[in-house]
Amino acid sequence: PLLVKYQCEFAAEAFEHTPDPSRAQATLESAREAGNVYLLWTVGGAPVSMAAVRPPAAGVSRIGPVYTAPEVRGRRSAIVAEVGSPARGAASRARR
């Protein structure tokens, strides 16, 4: 449910439309089937950000979408740095 909420909030901000939670759920399910992994970043045990790590394509690591709740933005969330290292490793392995 939290990923659906974050996916809807991301879509509303990024694409400026009213998101449909059932479409967000379907998007998340399709992403999982494609091998994407969604990670949550927590602060004090409460989730504040999400990031998707996608399988490498043509040897390039891919991260996104990334979403941080507005009330905690600007606090130097480290989610992209945290997911970047494994994504780079996967891309490196894919190039071999």
Coordinates of N, CA, C and O in Angstrom, one line a residue:
P1 N 0.8 -1.2 0.0 CA 0.0 0.0 0.0 C 0.8 1.3 0.0 O 0.5 2.3 -0.7
L2 N 2.0 1.3 0.7 CA 2.8 2.5 0.7 C 3.4 2.7 -0.6 O 3.5 3.9 -1.1
L3 N 3.9 1.7 -1.3 CA 4.4 1.9 -2.7 C 3.4 2.4 -3.6 O 3.7 3.2 -4.5
V4 N 2.2 1.9 -3.5 CA 1.1 2.5 -4.3 C 0.9 4.0 -4.1 O 0.8 4.8 -5.0
K5 N 0.9 4.3 -2.8 CA 0.7 5.7 -2.4 C 1.9 6.6 -3.0 O 1.6 7.6 -3.6
Y6 N 3.1 6.1 -2.8 CA 4.3 6.8 -3.3 C 4.2 6.9 -4.8 O 4.6 7.9 -5.4
Q7 N 3.8 5.8 -5.5 CA 3.8 5.8 -6.9 C 2.7 6.8 -7.4 O 3.0 7.6 -8.4
C8 N 1.6 6.9 -6.7 CA 0.6 7.9 -7.1 C 1.1 9.3 -6.9 O 0.9 10.2 -7.7
E9 N 1.7 9.6 -5.8 CA 2.2 10.9 -5.5 C 3.3 11.3 -6.5 O 3.4 12.4 -6.9
F10 N 4.2 10.3 -6.8 CA 5.2 10.6 -7.9 C 4.5 11.0 -9.2 O 4.9 11.9 -9.8
A11 N 3.6 10.2 -9.6 CA 2.9 10.5 -10.9 C 2.2 11.8 -10.9 O 2.2 12.6 -11.9
A12 N 1.6 12.2 -9.8 CA 0.9 13.5 -9.7 C 1.9 14.6 -9.8 O 1.6 15.6 -10.5
E13 N 3.0 14.5 -9.2 CA 4.1 15.6 -9.3 C 4.8 15.5 -10.6 O 5.0 16.6 -11.2
A14 N 5.2 14.4 -11.1 CA 6.0 14.3 -12.3 C 5.2 14.5 -13.6 O 5.7 15.1 -14.5
F15 N 3.9 14.0 -13.6 CA 3.1 14.1 -14.8 C 1.9 15.0 -14.7 O 1.1 15.1 -15.7
E16 N 1.7 15.6 -13.5 CA 0.6 16.5 -13.3 C -0.7 16.0 -13.7 O -1.5 16.7 -14.4
H17 N -1.1 14.8 -13.3 CA -2.4 14.3 -13.5 C -2.9 13.6 -12.2 O -2.1 13.2 -11.3
T18 N -4.1 13.3 -12.1 CA -4.7 12.6 -11.0 C -4.4 11.1 -11.1 O -4.9 10.5 -12.1
P19 N -3.6 10.6 -10.3 CA -3.3 9.2 -10.4 C -4.4 8.2 -10.0 O -5.3 8.6 -9.2
D20 N -4.4 7.1 -10.6 CA -5.4 6.0 -10.4 C -4.6 4.9 -9.6 O -3.7 4.3 -10.1
P21 N -5.0 4.7 -8.3 CA -4.3 3.7 -7.5 C -4.3 2.3 -8.1 O -3.3 1.6 -8.0
S22 N -5.4 1.9 -8.8 CA -5.3 0.6 -9.4 C -4.3 0.5 -10.5 O -3.6 -0.5 -10.7
R23 N -4.1 1.6 -11.3 CA -3.1 1.7 -12.3 C -1.7 1.7 -11.7 O -0.8 1.0 -12.2
A24 N -1.6 2.4 -10.6 CA -0.3 2.4 -9.8 C 0.1 0.9 -9.4 O 1.2 0.5 -9.5
Q25 N -0.9 0.2 -8.9 CA -0.7 -1.2 -8.4 C -0.3 -2.0 -9.6 O 0.6 -2.8 -9.5
A26 N -1.0 -1.9 -10.7 CA -0.6 -2.6 -11.9 C 0.8 -2.3 -12.4 O 1.5 -3.2 -12.8
T27 N 1.2 -1.0 -12.4 CA 2.5 -0.6 -12.7 C 3.6 -1.3 -11.9 O 4.6 -1.8 -12.3
L28 N 3.3 -1.3 -10.6 CA 4.2 -1.9 -9.6 C 4.3 -3.4 -9.9 O 5.4 -4.0 -9.8
E29 N 3.2 -4.1 -10.2 CA 3.2 -5.5 -10.5 C 4.0 -5.8 -11.8 O 4.8 -6.8 -11.8
S30 N 3.8 -5.0 -12.8 CA 4.5 -5.2 -14.0 C 6.0 -4.9 -13.8 O 6.9 -5.7 -14.4
A31 N 6.4 -3.9 -13.0 CA 7.8 -3.7 -12.7 C 8.4 -4.8 -12.0 O 9.6 -5.2 -12.3
R32 N 7.7 -5.4 -11.1 CA 8.3 -6.6 -10.3 C 8.5 -7.7 -11.3 O 9.5 -8.4 -11.3
E33 N 7.5 -8.0 -12.2 CA 7.7 -9.1 -13.2 C 8.9 -8.8 -14.1 O 9.5 -9.8 -14.6
A34 N 9.2 -7.5 -14.4 CA 10.3 -7.2 -15.2 C 11.6 -7.3 -14.5 O 12.7 -7.1 -15.1
G35 N 11.6 -7.6 -13.2 CA 12.8 -7.7 -12.5 C 13.2 -6.4 -11.7 O 14.3 -6.4 -11.1
N36 N 12.3 -5.5 -11.6 CA 12.6 -4.3 -10.9 C 12.5 -4.6 -9.4 O 11.6 -5.4 -9.0
V37 N 13.2 -3.9 -8.6 CA 13.2 -4.1 -7.1 C 12.9 -2.7 -6.5 O 13.6 -1.7 -6.9
Y38 N 11.9 -2.5 -5.7 CA 11.6 -1.3 -5.0 C 12.2 -1.3 -3.6 O 11.9 -2.3 -2.9
L39 N 12.9 -0.3 -3.3 CA 13.4 -0.2 -1.9 C 12.8 1.0 -1.2 O 12.5 2.0 -1.8
L40 N 12.7 0.9 0.1 CA 12.2 2.0 0.9 C 13.3 2.4 1.8 O 14.1 1.6 2.4
W41 N 13.5 3.7 1.9 CA 14.5 4.3 2.8 C 13.7 4.8 4.1 O 12.7 5.4 4.0
T42 N 14.2 4.4 5.2 CA 13.5 4.8 6.5 C 14.4 5.6 7.3 O 15.6 5.5 7.3
V43 N 13.7 6.5 8.1 CA 14.4 7.3 9.1 C 13.6 7.1 10.4 O 12.4 7.4 10.4
G44 N 14.3 6.7 11.4 CA 13.7 6.4 12.7 C 12.6 5.4 12.6 O 11.6 5.5 13.3
G45 N 12.7 4.5 11.7 CA 11.8 3.4 11.5 C 10.6 3.8 10.6 O 9.7 2.9 10.3
A46 N 10.5 5.0 10.1 CA 9.4 5.5 9.3 C 9.9 5.6 7.8 O 10.9 6.3 7.6
P47 N 9.2 5.1 6.9 CA 9.6 5.2 5.5 C 9.4 6.7 5.0 O 8.5 7.3 5.3
V48 N 10.5 7.1 4.3 CA 10.4 8.5 3.8 C 10.7 8.6 2.3 O 10.4 9.6 1.7
S49 N 11.3 7.5 1.7 CA 11.6 7.6 0.2 C 11.5 6.2 -0.4 O 11.6 5.2 0.4
M50 N 11.3 6.2 -1.7 CA 11.3 4.9 -2.4 C 12.2 5.1 -3.6 O 12.3 6.2 -4.1
A51 N 12.8 4.0 -4.1 CA 13.5 4.0 -5.3 C 13.4 2.7 -5.9 O 13.5 1.6 -5.3
A52 N 13.3 2.7 -7.2 CA 13.3 1.4 -8.0 C 14.6 1.2 -8.6 O 15.3 2.1 -9.1
V53 N 15.1 0.0 -8.5 CA 16.4 -0.5 -9.2 C 15.9 -1.4 -10.3 O 15.3 -2.4 -10.0
R54 N 16.3 -1.0 -11.5 CA 15.9 -1.8 -12.6 C 17.0 -2.6 -13.1 O 18.2 -2.2 -13.0
P55 N 16.8 -3.8 -13.8 CA 17.9 -4.5 -14.3 C 18.6 -3.7 -15.4 O 18.1 -2.9 -16.0
P56 N 19.9 -3.9 -15.4 CA 20.7 -3.2 -16.4 C 20.3 -3.4 -17.8 O 19.8 -4.5 -18.2
A57 N 20.4 -2.3 -18.6 CA 20.1 -2.4 -20.1 C 21.3 -1.9 -20.8 O 21.8 -0.8 -20.5
A58 N 21.8 -2.7 -21.7 CA 23.0 -2.4 -22.5 C 24.2 -2.0 -21.6 O 24.9 -1.1 -21.9
G59 N 24.3 -2.7 -20.5 CA 25.4 -2.5 -19.5 C 25.3 -1.2 -18.7 O 26.2 -0.8 -18.1
V60 N 24.1 -0.6 -18.7 CA 23.9 0.6 -18.0 C 22.9 0.4 -16.8 O 21.8 -0.2 -17.0
S61 N 23.3 0.7 -15.6 CA 22.5 0.6 -14.4 C 21.3 1.6 -14.5 O 21.5 2.7 -15.1
R62 N 20.2 1.3 -14.0 CA 19.0 2.1 -14.1 C 18.3 2.2 -12.7 O 18.0 1.2 -12.1
I63 N 18.1 3.4 -12.3 CA 17.3 3.7 -11.0 C 16.2 4.6 -11.3 O 16.4 5.6 -12.0
G64 N 15.0 4.3 -10.9 CA 13.9 5.2 -11.0 C 12.6 4.4 -11.2 O 12.6 3.3 -11.7
P65 N 11.5 4.9 -10.8 CA 11.4 6.3 -10.2 C 12.0 6.3 -8.8 O 12.1 5.3 -8.1
V66 N 12.3 7.6 -8.4 CA 12.7 7.9 -7.0 C 11.7 8.9 -6.5 O 11.4 9.9 -7.2
Y67 N 11.2 8.7 -5.3 CA 10.3 9.6 -4.7 C 10.6 9.8 -3.2 O 10.8 8.8 -2.5
T68 N 10.6 11.0 -2.8 CA 10.7 11.3 -1.4 C 9.5 12.2 -1.0 O 9.1 13.1 -1.7
A69 N 8.9 11.8 0.1 CA 7.7 12.5 0.6 C 8.1 14.0 0.8 O 9.1 14.3 1.3
P70 N 7.2 14.9 0.4 CA 7.5 16.4 0.5 C 7.9 16.8 1.9 O 8.8 17.7 2.0
E71 N 7.3 16.3 2.9 CA 7.6 16.8 4.3 C 9.0 16.4 4.7 O 9.5 17.0 5.7
V72 N 9.7 15.6 4.0 CA 11.1 15.2 4.5 C 12.1 15.5 3.4 O 13.3 15.1 3.5
R73 N 11.7 16.2 2.3 CA 12.7 16.6 1.3 C 13.7 17.6 1.8 O 13.4 18.3 2.8
G74 N 14.8 17.6 1.2 CA 15.9 18.6 1.6 C 16.7 18.2 2.8 O 17.4 18.9 3.3
R75 N 16.5 16.9 3.2 CA 17.3 16.5 4.4 C 18.4 15.5 4.0 O 18.8 14.6 4.7
R76 N 18.8 15.6 2.7 CA 19.9 14.8 2.2 C 19.6 13.3 2.3 O 20.5 12.5 2.8
S77 N 18.5 12.8 1.9 CA 18.2 11.4 1.8 C 19.2 10.7 1.0 O 19.6 11.2 -0.1
A78 N 19.7 9.6 1.5 CA 20.8 8.9 0.8 C 20.3 7.7 0.0 O 21.0 6.8 -0.4
I79 N 19.0 7.7 -0.4 CA 18.5 6.5 -1.0 C 19.1 6.3 -2.4 O 19.5 5.1 -2.7
V80 N 19.4 7.3 -3.2 CA 20.0 7.1 -4.5 C 21.4 6.6 -4.3 O 21.8 5.7 -5.0
A81 N 22.1 7.1 -3.4 CA 23.5 6.6 -3.2 C 23.5 5.2 -2.7 O 24.3 4.4 -3.1
E82 N 22.5 4.9 -1.9 CA 22.4 3.5 -1.3 C 22.1 2.5 -2.4 O 22.7 1.4 -2.5
V83 N 21.2 2.8 -3.3 CA 20.8 1.9 -4.3 C 21.8 1.9 -5.5 O 21.8 1.0 -6.3
G84 N 22.5 3.0 -5.6 CA 23.4 3.1 -6.7 C 24.5 2.1 -6.8 O 24.9 1.6 -7.8
S85 N 25.1 1.8 -5.6 CA 26.2 0.8 -5.6 C 25.8 -0.5 -6.1 O 26.5 -1.1 -7.0
P86 N 24.7 -1.2 -5.6 CA 24.3 -2.5 -6.2 C 23.9 -2.4 -7.6 O 24.2 -3.3 -8.4
A87 N 23.3 -1.3 -8.1 CA 22.9 -1.1 -9.5 C 24.2 -1.0 -10.4 O 24.2 -1.6 -11.4
R88 N 25.2 -0.3 -9.9 CA 26.4 -0.2 -10.7 C 27.1 -1.6 -10.8 O 27.6 -2.0 -11.8
G89 N 27.0 -2.4 -9.7 CA 27.6 -3.7 -9.7 C 26.9 -4.6 -10.7 O 27.5 -5.4 -11.4
A90 N 25.6 -4.5 -10.7 CA 24.8 -5.3 -11.6 C 25.1 -4.9 -13.1 O 25.2 -5.8 -13.9
A91 N 25.2 -3.6 -13.3 CA 25.5 -3.2 -14.7 C 26.9 -3.7 -15.1 O 27.1 -4.1 -16.2
S92 N 27.9 -3.7 -14.2 CA 29.2 -4.1 -14.4 C 29.2 -5.6 -14.8 O 29.8 -6.1 -15.7
R93 N 28.4 -6.4 -14.0 CA 28.3 -7.8 -14.3 C 27.6 -8.1 -15.6 O 28.0 -9.0 -16.4
A94 N 26.7 -7.3 -16.0 CA 25.9 -7.4 -17.3 C 26.8 -7.2 -18.5 O 26.6 -7.8 -19.6
R95 N 27.9 -6.3 -18.3 CA 28.7 -6.0 -19.4 C 29.7 -7.1 -19.7 O 30.3 -7.2 -20.8
R96 N 29.9 -8.0 -18.7 CA 31.0 -9.1 -18.9 C 30.5 -10.1 -19.8 O 29.5 -10.5 -20.2

